[in-house]
PDB file of C-alpha atoms in Angstrom:
ATOM      1  CA  MET H  76      57.198 -60.317 -38.852  1.00 55.00           C
ATOM      2  CA  ASN H  77      60.033 -62.616 -40.041  1.00 64.00           C
ATOM      3  CA  LYS H  78      61.744 -62.235 -36.667  1.00 66.00           C
ATOM      4  CA  MET H  79      58.549 -63.369 -34.937  1.00 56.00           C
ATOM      5  CA  LYS H  80      58.286 -66.407 -37.227  1.00 57.00           C
ATOM      6  CA  ALA H  81      61.885 -67.317 -36.441  1.00 58.00           C
ATOM      7  CA  ILE H  82      61.231 -67.076 -32.695  1.00 61.00           C
ATOM      8  CA  ILE H  83      58.107 -69.227 -32.953  1.00 59.00           C
ATOM      9  CA  LEU H  84      59.846 -71.790 -35.152  1.00 54.00           C
ATOM     10  CA  GLY H  85      62.797 -71.945 -32.761  1.00 56.00           C
ATOM     11  CA  SER H  86      60.453 -72.438 -29.812  1.00 55.00           C
ATOM     12  CA  LEU H  87      58.567 -75.194 -31.596  1.00 54.00           C
ATOM     13  CA  LEU H  88      61.773 -76.990 -32.531  1.00 52.00           C
ATOM     14  CA  THR H  89      62.997 -76.785 -28.948  1.00 54.00           C
ATOM     15  CA  LEU H  90      59.644 -78.030 -27.678  1.00 53.00           C
ATOM     16  CA  ALA H  91      59.566 -80.855 -30.220  1.00 52.00           C
ATOM     17  CA  THR H  92      63.040 -81.967 -29.177  1.00 49.00           C
ATOM     18  CA  PHE H  93      62.051 -81.849 -25.519  1.00 49.00           C
ATOM     19  CA  HIS H  94      58.873 -83.856 -26.035  1.00 44.00           C
ATOM     20  CA  THR H  95      60.341 -86.538 -28.270  1.00 51.00           C
ATOM     21  CA  ALA H  96      62.950 -87.261 -25.606  1.00 43.00           C
ATOM     22  CA  LEU H  97      60.306 -87.373 -22.892  1.00 56.00           C
ATOM     23  CA  ALA H  98      58.438 -90.547 -22.031  1.00 83.00           C
ATOM     24  CA  VAL H  99      54.996 -89.969 -20.582  1.00 94.00           C
ATOM     25  CA  ASP H 100      54.028 -92.264 -17.718  1.00 95.00           C
ATOM     26  CA  PHE H 101      50.338 -92.899 -18.307  1.00 97.00           C
ATOM     27  CA  SER H 102      50.051 -94.885 -15.054  1.00 96.00           C
ATOM     28  CA  GLN H 103      50.267 -91.684 -12.971  1.00 97.00           C
ATOM     29  CA  LYS H 104      47.257 -91.149 -10.707  1.00 97.00           C
ATOM     30  CA  ILE H 105      44.995 -88.128 -10.471  1.00 97.00           C
ATOM     31  CA  LYS H 106      44.810 -86.839  -6.897  1.00 96.00           C
ATOM     32  CA  ALA H 107      42.573 -84.542  -4.886  1.00 94.00           C
ATOM     33  CA  ILE H 108      43.654 -80.895  -4.701  1.00 93.00           C
ATOM     34  CA  ASP H 109      45.367 -81.584  -1.346  1.00 92.00           C
ATOM     35  CA  GLY H 110      47.346 -84.471  -2.861  1.00 92.00           C
ATOM     36  CA  GLY H 111      45.220 -87.158  -1.217  1.00 91.00           C
ATOM     37  CA  SER H 112      42.905 -89.701  -2.761  1.00 90.00           C
ATOM     38  CA  LEU H 113      39.829 -88.585  -4.647  1.00 90.00           C
ATOM     39  CA  THR H 114      36.621 -88.779  -2.625  1.00 87.00           C
ATOM     40  CA  ASP H 115      32.928 -88.430  -3.353  1.00 85.00           C
ATOM     41  CA  GLY H 116      30.634 -85.790  -1.833  1.00 83.00           C
ATOM     42  CA  GLU H 117      30.362 -87.818   1.362  1.00 89.00           C
ATOM     43  CA  GLY H 118      34.123 -88.195   1.815  1.00 86.00           C
ATOM     44  CA  LYS H 119      34.166 -91.810   0.624  1.00 90.00           C
ATOM     45  CA  LYS H 120      37.407 -92.767  -1.177  1.00 91.00           C
ATOM     46  CA  GLN H 121      36.994 -93.274  -4.927  1.00 89.00           C
ATOM     47  CA  PRO H 122      38.907 -95.713  -7.136  1.00 91.00           C
ATOM     48  CA  ASP H 123      42.167 -94.373  -8.564  1.00 91.00           C
ATOM     49  CA  ILE H 124      41.972 -92.685 -11.951  1.00 95.00           C
ATOM     50  CA  THR H 125      45.097 -92.737 -14.103  1.00 97.00           C
ATOM     51  CA  LEU H 126      46.340 -90.522 -16.890  1.00 98.00           C
ATOM     52  CA  LYS H 127      45.734 -93.534 -19.171  1.00 98.00           C
ATOM     53  CA  THR H 128      42.020 -93.441 -18.322  1.00 98.00           C
ATOM     54  CA  ILE H 129      41.857 -89.657 -18.684  1.00 98.00           C
ATOM     55  CA  ALA H 130      43.635 -89.652 -22.054  1.00 98.00           C
ATOM     56  CA  THR H 131      41.759 -92.564 -23.612  1.00 98.00           C
ATOM     57  CA  SER H 132      38.324 -91.392 -22.476  1.00 98.00           C
ATOM     58  CA  SER H 133      39.051 -87.921 -23.863  1.00 98.00           C
ATOM     59  CA  LEU H 134      40.244 -89.301 -27.197  1.00 98.00           C
ATOM     60  CA  LEU H 135      37.176 -91.534 -27.537  1.00 98.00           C
ATOM     61  CA  ALA H 136      34.595 -88.933 -26.485  1.00 97.00           C
ATOM     62  CA  ALA H 137      32.141 -87.316 -28.884  1.00 94.00           C
ATOM     63  CA  PHE H 138      31.995 -83.548 -28.461  1.00 96.00           C
ATOM     64  CA  PRO H 139      28.999 -81.464 -29.581  1.00 95.00           C
ATOM     65  CA  ASP H 140      31.232 -78.922 -31.331  1.00 95.00           C
ATOM     66  CA  GLU H 141      32.799 -81.720 -33.408  1.00 95.00           C
ATOM     67  CA  ALA H 142      29.659 -83.157 -34.988  1.00 93.00           C
ATOM     68  CA  SER H 143      31.273 -82.979 -38.418  1.00 96.00           C
ATOM     69  CA  LEU H 144      34.595 -84.549 -37.379  1.00 96.00           C
ATOM     70  CA  SER H 145      35.826 -86.685 -40.263  1.00 97.00           C
ATOM     71  CA  GLY H 146      36.051 -90.443 -40.140  1.00 96.00           C
ATOM     72  CA  GLU H 147      39.803 -90.098 -40.657  1.00 97.00           C
ATOM     73  CA  ASP H 148      40.149 -87.909 -37.558  1.00 97.00           C
ATOM     74  CA  LYS H 149      38.001 -90.279 -35.516  1.00 98.00           C
ATOM     75  CA  PHE H 150      40.128 -93.201 -36.672  1.00 98.00           C
ATOM     76  CA  LYS H 151      43.352 -91.370 -35.718  1.00 98.00           C
ATOM     77  CA  ARG H 152      41.939 -90.671 -32.252  1.00 98.00           C
ATOM     78  CA  TRP H 153      40.975 -94.325 -31.870  1.00 98.00           C
ATOM     79  CA  GLN H 154      44.476 -95.408 -32.943  1.00 97.00           C
ATOM     80  CA  LEU H 155      46.071 -93.069 -30.403  1.00 97.00           C
ATOM     81  CA  ALA H 156      43.727 -94.261 -27.630  1.00 98.00           C
ATOM     82  CA  SER H 157      44.573 -97.864 -28.537  1.00 98.00           C
ATOM     83  CA  LYS H 158      48.311 -97.121 -28.308  1.00 96.00           C
ATOM     84  CA  ILE H 159      47.885 -95.585 -24.876  1.00 97.00           C
ATOM     85  CA  GLN H 160      45.622 -98.396 -23.680  1.00 97.00           C
ATOM     86  CA  SER H 161      48.163-101.025 -24.771  1.00 96.00           C
ATOM     87  CA  ASP H 162      51.113 -99.087 -23.277  1.00 93.00           C
ATOM     88  CA  LYS H 163      52.788 -98.570 -26.674  1.00 91.00           C
ATOM     89  CA  THR H 164      53.523 -94.877 -26.201  1.00 91.00           C
ATOM     90  CA  ASP H 165      57.226 -94.683 -27.063  1.00 88.00           C
ATOM     91  CA  ASP H 166      56.550 -92.963 -30.392  1.00 87.00           C
ATOM     92  CA  LEU H 167      54.000 -90.311 -29.398  1.00 92.00           C
ATOM     93  CA  SER H 168      54.565 -87.090 -31.296  1.00 92.00           C
ATOM     94  CA  ILE H 169      54.235 -83.546 -30.051  1.00 93.00           C
ATOM     95  CA  ASP H 170      51.031 -83.370 -32.119  1.00 94.00           C
ATOM     96  CA  ASP H 171      49.687 -86.442 -30.310  1.00 96.00           C
ATOM     97  CA  LEU H 172      50.384 -84.864 -26.919  1.00 96.00           C
ATOM     98  CA  ALA H 173      48.858 -81.551 -28.022  1.00 96.00           C
ATOM     99  CA  LEU H 174      45.697 -83.342 -29.175  1.00 97.00           C
ATOM    100  CA  ILE H 175      45.426 -85.211 -25.873  1.00 98.00           C
ATOM    101  CA  LYS H 176      45.854 -81.970 -23.918  1.00 98.00           C
ATOM    102  CA  LYS H 177      43.200 -80.233 -26.039  1.00 98.00           C
ATOM    103  CA  LEU H 178      40.658 -83.021 -25.606  1.00 98.00           C
ATOM    104  CA  VAL H 179      41.331 -83.485 -21.876  1.00 98.00           C
ATOM    105  CA  ALA H 180      40.631 -79.763 -21.458  1.00 98.00           C
ATOM    106  CA  LYS H 181      37.305 -80.132 -23.292  1.00 97.00           C
ATOM    107  CA  PHE H 182      36.201 -83.180 -21.305  1.00 97.00           C
ATOM    108  CA  TYR H 183      37.355 -82.711 -17.706  1.00 97.00           C
ATOM    109  CA  THR H 184      37.293 -80.254 -14.808  1.00 95.00           C
ATOM    110  CA  PRO H 185      40.237 -78.019 -13.829  1.00 97.00           C
ATOM    111  CA  LEU H 186      41.305 -80.511 -11.113  1.00 95.00           C
ATOM    112  CA  VAL H 187      41.933 -83.179 -13.741  1.00 96.00           C
ATOM    113  CA  VAL H 188      43.134 -80.856 -16.516  1.00 97.00           C
ATOM    114  CA  GLY H 189      45.803 -79.247 -14.338  1.00 96.00           C
ATOM    115  CA  GLN H 190      47.291 -82.547 -13.258  1.00 96.00           C
ATOM    116  CA  ALA H 191      46.989 -84.218 -16.663  1.00 97.00           C
ATOM    117  CA  TRP H 192      48.656 -81.287 -18.420  1.00 97.00           C
ATOM    118  CA  LEU H 193      51.562 -81.351 -15.947  1.00 96.00           C
ATOM    119  CA  MET H 194      51.929 -85.097 -16.522  1.00 96.00           C
ATOM    120  CA  LEU H 195      51.893 -84.645 -20.300  1.00 96.00           C
ATOM    121  CA  ASP H 196      54.161 -81.577 -20.297  1.00 93.00           C
ATOM    122  CA  PRO H 197      56.457 -81.318 -17.237  1.00 87.00           C
ATOM    123  CA  SER H 198      57.840 -78.014 -18.546  1.00 87.00           C
ATOM    124  CA  LEU H 199      54.595 -76.431 -17.317  1.00 88.00           C
ATOM    125  CA  LYS H 200      55.751 -76.969 -13.722  1.00 80.00           C
ATOM    126  CA  THR H 201      58.122 -74.042 -14.053  1.00 64.00           C
ATOM    127  CA  SER H 202      55.129 -71.779 -14.566  1.00 58.00           C
ATOM    128  CA  ASP H 203      53.062 -73.343 -11.771  1.00 52.00           C
ATOM    129  CA  PRO H 204      52.350 -70.484  -9.332  1.00 58.00           C
ATOM    130  CA  SER H 205      51.733 -72.938  -6.493  1.00 59.00           C
ATOM    131  CA  ALA H 206      55.126 -74.625  -6.914  1.00 56.00           C
ATOM    132  CA  LYS H 207      57.265 -74.254  -3.835  1.00 55.00           C
ATOM    133  CA  LYS H 208      60.606 -72.580  -4.395  1.00 49.00           C
TER     134      LYS H 208
END
C-alpha cells in the first residue's frame, strides 16, 4: 500500500508542477464536432462560446445535488469565476482547475466537456483516441 501512495503522490506532484507552469487561455472557442462553428438545429451559425463563458457559468451554477453547499464554497466559486471573468488567471491552482473541470462536466454536454477539458489540461491530448498520429 505504501508503494501505491508513493506512486500517487509522485503523480500528483508531477501534475501540480505541470499545471502551475501552464497558462490556460480562457479565450479559446468551443467548436462543432467537425471543427466548424456551432450551429442551431436549422444550421444557422451561433455566436462563439469561449472557455471563459463555459468556466464562469459552471462555477456560478446551482446544482440540485449541491443544495447544502456552504456559503464559503459558494464564495470561493464566485471568487474564481470573478478571476476568470477579469482575466486574472495567472495564479490558478491545480485545485482550481480540477473544480472547473468537475463543474463543467456537471453542467455541459460531451461536446463542450471534451473541448473544455482539453483546454484546461492539454496532457489529455495524449490519450485522445481521435488524435492523428
